[in-house]
């Protein structure tokens, strides 16, 4: 029975008999809402139970449940007083159903502290159900004692009660019992259909609802609603909508169909394939229908839940909160209960009541553990309470449950929390959390795919995503966060994330200049200067469109980066203009001044650069980066004393723990000790002290920063050069184990340099490794390291590295006695002289290499040298003589070599040149003899080749003749075969004529000669001849087609077989046999024997 009033059909009455013949007719269409007079009338007439129940049902139909209950209780009292207790069963059933109807309108859960929708004064649903159970059990007790037993009404009441209590199995058995007795019982069919739908047995539920509709189209509640729900669950949305629309047409006052149509319209408004106007119309239509449904039944949790969401979207917080509380208190299923708590939590969150919001989200989680929104809401509240670890635990626990839905949004939230550092985390924990965040973001990006890629959307890669997931894929901030996570791990992934962020930013219509600047910086780091320049210029253009306050800060940084690109591209004019523009806007922009100073220093304008640095220092004397650059400038300007004083001042007055200053002072102390040429005991002692101090400074820098590669490299140099020992004999006598110690030190230094190389991408590391390999006499590996440093980092223009290459090739040439290696050493020395034409030390080295090359060529045997190389070496030795002479005669105050040694080398060169003629003549004679031997060998090879060619020609000629002869023989054989074939055909035609003649003759002889005897004799005779002819023909065929074999194998002739006369008598078959003929290829021996 429906829980809402329904209009009764007109013209209905009921007659009540009062003792005797008096009858009172009651108009059911005009009942008094107060049933007291009617109850007195029924008591006076001691009416049957059916009259009582008919009137109570009529009041229930009109929605007057209290009046109906009053009549039922009066009926119970009246029947008990009259002693007719057996008639109370339908009364109890009625009272139980009435309580069940009240339970349907009662709150299932009463919030004790509800803010806007207090239900404390009302009885909960459970209490009504208990009262219904008491009434039903009382009626059951009476019915069991009655002789008729339980009625159909009792079973139906039991099913409805069990269904209300959620005991599906018991309710199902009750409905089945009813349907076995009466298959068309509509309430039982509806109950069974509802159970099937609750169990997700949609096809079965659909059939049951359709059966009810066939039996009674006017049934309430309308089975069309259930039909529509089944169709919707089976993904037949259009059919579901049609069923609900029909329900509204038939029952305009029913609210259920309106609510479902309103929800359908709201879903349709989210369809992105529709136009904006269509979506707006669907939204308005859905909103109106939901509002009407809620007004029709304000105690329905589904309608309250839907309307609450609409009010939240409109911003009507208080009304939304009241509806959320209404949803919670009247929810029948866990899903709606969870939604109610979630929306209450959202309202509290918006109002700033974090404690209440947390409580609501916890309740939502208890209602449904697999709720994504409840989990996210709870995690948000934990973050609000600075409980990041708890939020991570909440989200992580949800994702680890296999049955929970895989939410992209929840995964992204967890990744973002893990990516953010938290108080109390160690560096190892931070790295681990970042690794987990990267893994989670990888899951998110794989699930999202290329959201912004039109091709991916065309191919359907993003069609399966929800609207919130697509919005997440369009979130610029998420990809920026991903890019930051990969900043120190993977530049390629970082660049990809920034590009996606920029794509999303451009899709929004306002690209962020900072993203363009970051991408340009990445291209700049990868040395893609043209791409970086274009991006920087784009970033400047975008920044110009922003608000002035934001644009100024962005454009300053971007313009500085653009100037750096100009500088790296060699466009110093544009770079200077950009720096000037920056300094015009911000005169104290230190970085721009430093770059200008660097450009001036590169142009050898050291005084102008020095002035800029002094200006910068006067404005920011405590800027450690500025002081570090100034220290570097002084060192590069060959002012080590000023640099040492300045760096000591930095350590003393500004920061004694500055790692750069400690490394710089370590280098300066080491350089001072290394360049000290004082060989006195005091000088050696001072050198030792400076080497020790340099090592201490490097060690202190490593203590402050264990990953400082510069300090590690400095200590490696100390180890390699044995600076704390005797420095290879410079600080003391050379010991016996000097070589072993040198090899050990260089090996240890190489291990350090190999690790430093992973941190510092600089040519100095490779150069130092080359020094170590040189110290170990591994000249090939030293050359490889020097060349890597020269080509990759210095562009082949660093003079010290070029001289190291020259030294390594020189040592390799002496070790291998290789003139080509000596030539390579000379080329590197000449290249260094080209870059530093005034360096006389390089000139001395060139002269030394040229002289040594001549000495080397004269020391090797003639077989290992050539006349051309010898002449070239002699020319170089003559040139070396001139160089040594000019170097020895140089009158400069200080020269980087010994004039006496230069003069001695000149004199030694004269003795070398005196031996040149002898070596030249010897080399010429050797090469002449070698040439003669080569010519003789070449002549012999030529003659042998000609002889072999002639023999080959003869062999080929012989083969040709044999081939011609064989071809001729085969031609003759083919002609003979054709002639024999023609002869065979002629003989066969003769045989046919003879056979015809013999056949005619045999017919004439049949009168005088026995047929069997004559036939047998003839056949016997012919058989022998035919066999003979066959063998002859086979021999002939073999001769025709055997090729060369016929010349080797003699022809085998077959003797003729003689046929005796007695053979004819022995062979006499009873039945004449049919004659058999050989094929036409068979040739007979002679025509005479067959005639």
PDB file of C-alpha atoms in Angstrom, residues 50-173:
ATOM      1  CA  UNK A  50     -14.112  -6.600   7.920  1.00  0.00           C
ATOM      2  CA  UNK A  51     -16.141  -3.398   8.508  1.00  0.00           C
ATOM      3  CA  UNK A  52     -13.566  -2.127  10.978  1.00  0.00           C
ATOM      4  CA  UNK A  53     -10.660  -2.822   8.603  1.00  0.00           C
ATOM      5  CA  UNK A  54     -12.498  -1.365   5.614  1.00  0.00           C
ATOM      6  CA  UNK A  55     -12.964   1.943   7.356  1.00  0.00           C
ATOM      7  CA  UNK A  56      -9.391   1.945   8.769  1.00  0.00           C
ATOM      8  CA  UNK A  57      -8.036   1.260   5.294  1.00  0.00           C
ATOM      9  CA  UNK A  58     -10.075   4.122   3.890  1.00  0.00           C
ATOM     10  CA  UNK A  59      -8.528   6.527   6.400  1.00  0.00           C
ATOM     11  CA  UNK A  60      -5.075   5.176   5.531  1.00  0.00           C
ATOM     12  CA  UNK A  61      -5.826   5.690   1.853  1.00  0.00           C
ATOM     13  CA  UNK A  62      -6.567   9.326   2.578  1.00  0.00           C
ATOM     14  CA  UNK A  63      -3.251   9.686   4.429  1.00  0.00           C
ATOM     15  CA  UNK A  64      -4.841   9.900   7.882  1.00  0.00           C
ATOM     16  CA  UNK A  65      -2.586   7.336   9.534  1.00  0.00           C
ATOM     17  CA  UNK A  66      -3.353   8.389  13.117  1.00  0.00           C
ATOM     18  CA  UNK A  67      -7.118   8.020  12.530  1.00  0.00           C
ATOM     19  CA  UNK A  68      -6.541   4.650  10.911  1.00  0.00           C
ATOM     20  CA  UNK A  69      -4.448   3.564  13.891  1.00  0.00           C
ATOM     21  CA  UNK A  70      -7.149   4.755  16.290  1.00  0.00           C
ATOM     22  CA  UNK A  71      -9.790   2.706  14.465  1.00  0.00           C
ATOM     23  CA  UNK A  72      -7.535  -0.381  14.496  1.00  0.00           C
ATOM     24  CA  UNK A  73      -6.957  -0.132  18.237  1.00  0.00           C
ATOM     25  CA  UNK A  74     -10.700   0.377  18.835  1.00  0.00           C
ATOM     26  CA  UNK A  75     -11.392  -2.702  16.723  1.00  0.00           C
ATOM     27  CA  UNK A  76      -8.902  -4.694  18.778  1.00  0.00           C
ATOM     28  CA  UNK A  77     -10.554  -3.577  22.037  1.00  0.00           C
ATOM     29  CA  UNK A  78     -14.054  -4.240  20.765  1.00  0.00           C
ATOM     30  CA  UNK A  79     -13.233  -7.715  19.455  1.00  0.00           C
ATOM     31  CA  UNK A  80     -11.406  -8.668  22.636  1.00  0.00           C
ATOM     32  CA  UNK A  81     -14.332  -7.513  24.798  1.00  0.00           C
ATOM     33  CA  UNK A  82     -16.747  -9.547  22.704  1.00  0.00           C
ATOM     34  CA  UNK A  83     -14.542 -12.640  23.075  1.00  0.00           C
ATOM     35  CA  UNK A  84     -13.918 -12.911  19.332  1.00  0.00           C
ATOM     36  CA  UNK A  85     -10.119 -13.073  19.556  1.00  0.00           C
ATOM     37  CA  UNK A  86      -9.809 -15.319  16.509  1.00  0.00           C
ATOM     38  CA  UNK A  87     -10.921 -12.359  14.386  1.00  0.00           C
ATOM     39  CA  UNK A  88      -7.994 -10.227  15.593  1.00  0.00           C
ATOM     40  CA  UNK A  89      -5.481 -11.601  13.058  1.00  0.00           C
ATOM     41  CA  UNK A  90      -6.305  -9.095  10.284  1.00  0.00           C
ATOM     42  CA  UNK A  91      -6.353  -6.298  12.890  1.00  0.00           C
ATOM     43  CA  UNK A  92      -2.834  -7.136  14.007  1.00  0.00           C
ATOM     44  CA  UNK A  93      -1.703  -7.430  10.415  1.00  0.00           C
ATOM     45  CA  UNK A  94      -3.210  -4.008   9.678  1.00  0.00           C
ATOM     46  CA  UNK A  95      -1.502  -2.485  12.711  1.00  0.00           C
ATOM     47  CA  UNK A  96       1.835  -4.031  11.707  1.00  0.00           C
ATOM     48  CA  UNK A  97       1.564  -2.675   8.150  1.00  0.00           C
ATOM     49  CA  UNK A  98       0.613   0.716   9.533  1.00  0.00           C
ATOM     50  CA  UNK A  99       3.778   0.800  11.634  1.00  0.00           C
ATOM     51  CA  UNK A 100       5.799  -0.266   8.651  1.00  0.00           C
ATOM     52  CA  UNK A 101       4.328   2.649   6.675  1.00  0.00           C
ATOM     53  CA  UNK A 102       5.232   5.004   9.515  1.00  0.00           C
ATOM     54  CA  UNK A 103       8.754   3.536   9.600  1.00  0.00           C
ATOM     55  CA  UNK A 104       9.146   4.407   5.923  1.00  0.00           C
ATOM     56  CA  UNK A 105       8.598   8.077   6.806  1.00  0.00           C
ATOM     57  CA  UNK A 106      10.666   8.029   9.978  1.00  0.00           C
ATOM     58  CA  UNK A 107      14.391   8.891  10.158  1.00  0.00           C
ATOM     59  CA  UNK A 108      16.647   5.872  10.122  1.00  0.00           C
ATOM     60  CA  UNK A 109      19.376   7.707  12.043  1.00  0.00           C
ATOM     61  CA  UNK A 110      18.787  10.634  14.399  1.00  0.00           C
ATOM     62  CA  UNK A 111      21.690  13.065  14.675  1.00  0.00           C
ATOM     63  CA  UNK A 112      21.941  14.105  18.325  1.00  0.00           C
ATOM     64  CA  UNK A 113      23.658  17.387  17.494  1.00  0.00           C
ATOM     65  CA  UNK A 114      22.048  18.328  14.188  1.00  0.00           C
ATOM     66  CA  UNK A 115      22.527  22.015  13.427  1.00  0.00           C
ATOM     67  CA  UNK A 116      19.614  22.709  11.067  1.00  0.00           C
ATOM     68  CA  UNK A 117      17.494  19.556  10.849  1.00  0.00           C
ATOM     69  CA  UNK A 118      16.923  18.227  14.340  1.00  0.00           C
ATOM     70  CA  UNK A 119      14.843  15.025  14.554  1.00  0.00           C
ATOM     71  CA  UNK A 120      15.364  14.345  18.246  1.00  0.00           C
ATOM     72  CA  UNK A 121      11.617  14.563  19.007  1.00  0.00           C
ATOM     73  CA  UNK A 122      10.735  11.860  16.493  1.00  0.00           C
ATOM     74  CA  UNK A 123      10.860   8.121  16.852  1.00  0.00           C
ATOM     75  CA  UNK A 124      13.485   6.373  14.737  1.00  0.00           C
ATOM     76  CA  UNK A 125      12.613   3.845  12.055  1.00  0.00           C
ATOM     77  CA  UNK A 126      13.909   0.975  14.129  1.00  0.00           C
ATOM     78  CA  UNK A 127      11.336   1.619  16.851  1.00  0.00           C
ATOM     79  CA  UNK A 128       8.449   1.560  14.376  1.00  0.00           C
ATOM     80  CA  UNK A 129       9.767  -1.686  12.963  1.00  0.00           C
ATOM     81  CA  UNK A 130       9.935  -3.191  16.451  1.00  0.00           C
ATOM     82  CA  UNK A 131       6.321  -2.200  17.131  1.00  0.00           C
ATOM     83  CA  UNK A 132       5.319  -3.665  13.779  1.00  0.00           C
ATOM     84  CA  UNK A 133       7.065  -6.907  14.741  1.00  0.00           C
ATOM     85  CA  UNK A 134       5.201  -7.005  18.087  1.00  0.00           C
ATOM     86  CA  UNK A 135       1.823  -6.600  16.339  1.00  0.00           C
ATOM     87  CA  UNK A 136       2.692  -9.154  13.710  1.00  0.00           C
ATOM     88  CA  UNK A 137       3.891 -11.717  16.254  1.00  0.00           C
ATOM     89  CA  UNK A 138       0.694 -11.258  18.273  1.00  0.00           C
ATOM     90  CA  UNK A 139      -1.414 -11.911  15.198  1.00  0.00           C
ATOM     91  CA  UNK A 140       0.746 -14.897  14.269  1.00  0.00           C
ATOM     92  CA  UNK A 141       0.213 -16.418  17.717  1.00  0.00           C
ATOM     93  CA  UNK A 142      -3.563 -16.169  17.331  1.00  0.00           C
ATOM     94  CA  UNK A 143      -3.483 -17.437  13.743  1.00  0.00           C
ATOM     95  CA  UNK A 144      -1.462 -20.515  14.655  1.00  0.00           C
ATOM     96  CA  UNK A 145      -4.105 -21.511  17.233  1.00  0.00           C
ATOM     97  CA  UNK A 146      -6.915 -21.045  14.741  1.00  0.00           C
ATOM     98  CA  UNK A 147      -8.062 -24.129  12.822  1.00  0.00           C
ATOM     99  CA  UNK A 148      -7.539 -22.390   9.461  1.00  0.00           C
ATOM    100  CA  UNK A 149      -3.830 -21.639  10.139  1.00  0.00           C
ATOM    101  CA  UNK A 150      -1.872 -18.762   8.598  1.00  0.00           C
ATOM    102  CA  UNK A 151      -3.650 -16.693   5.977  1.00  0.00           C
ATOM    103  CA  UNK A 152      -2.305 -15.121   2.826  1.00  0.00           C
ATOM    104  CA  UNK A 153      -2.380 -11.744   4.597  1.00  0.00           C
ATOM    105  CA  UNK A 154      -0.085 -13.072   7.317  1.00  0.00           C
ATOM    106  CA  UNK A 155       2.497 -14.245   4.805  1.00  0.00           C
ATOM    107  CA  UNK A 156       2.317 -10.959   2.953  1.00  0.00           C
ATOM    108  CA  UNK A 157       2.729  -8.970   6.156  1.00  0.00           C
ATOM    109  CA  UNK A 158       5.709 -11.118   7.112  1.00  0.00           C
ATOM    110  CA  UNK A 159       7.375 -10.476   3.740  1.00  0.00           C
ATOM    111  CA  UNK A 160       6.855  -6.725   3.921  1.00  0.00           C
ATOM    112  CA  UNK A 161       8.146  -6.603   7.497  1.00  0.00           C
ATOM    113  CA  UNK A 162      11.244  -8.653   6.721  1.00  0.00           C
ATOM    114  CA  UNK A 163      11.895  -6.482   3.667  1.00  0.00           C
ATOM    115  CA  UNK A 164      11.693  -3.369   5.840  1.00  0.00           C
ATOM    116  CA  UNK A 165      14.149  -4.941   8.318  1.00  0.00           C
ATOM    117  CA  UNK A 166      16.588  -5.795   5.535  1.00  0.00           C
ATOM    118  CA  UNK A 167      16.221  -9.564   5.950  1.00  0.00           C
ATOM    119  CA  UNK A 168      16.102 -10.416   2.270  1.00  0.00           C
ATOM    120  CA  UNK A 169      16.188 -14.188   2.540  1.00  0.00           C
ATOM    121  CA  UNK A 170      13.204 -14.360   4.931  1.00  0.00           C
ATOM    122  CA  UNK A 171      11.275 -11.831   2.859  1.00  0.00           C
ATOM    123  CA  UNK A 172      11.955 -13.823  -0.308  1.00  0.00           C
ATOM    124  CA  UNK A 173      10.659 -17.047   1.242  1.00  0.00           C
TER     125      UNK A 173
END
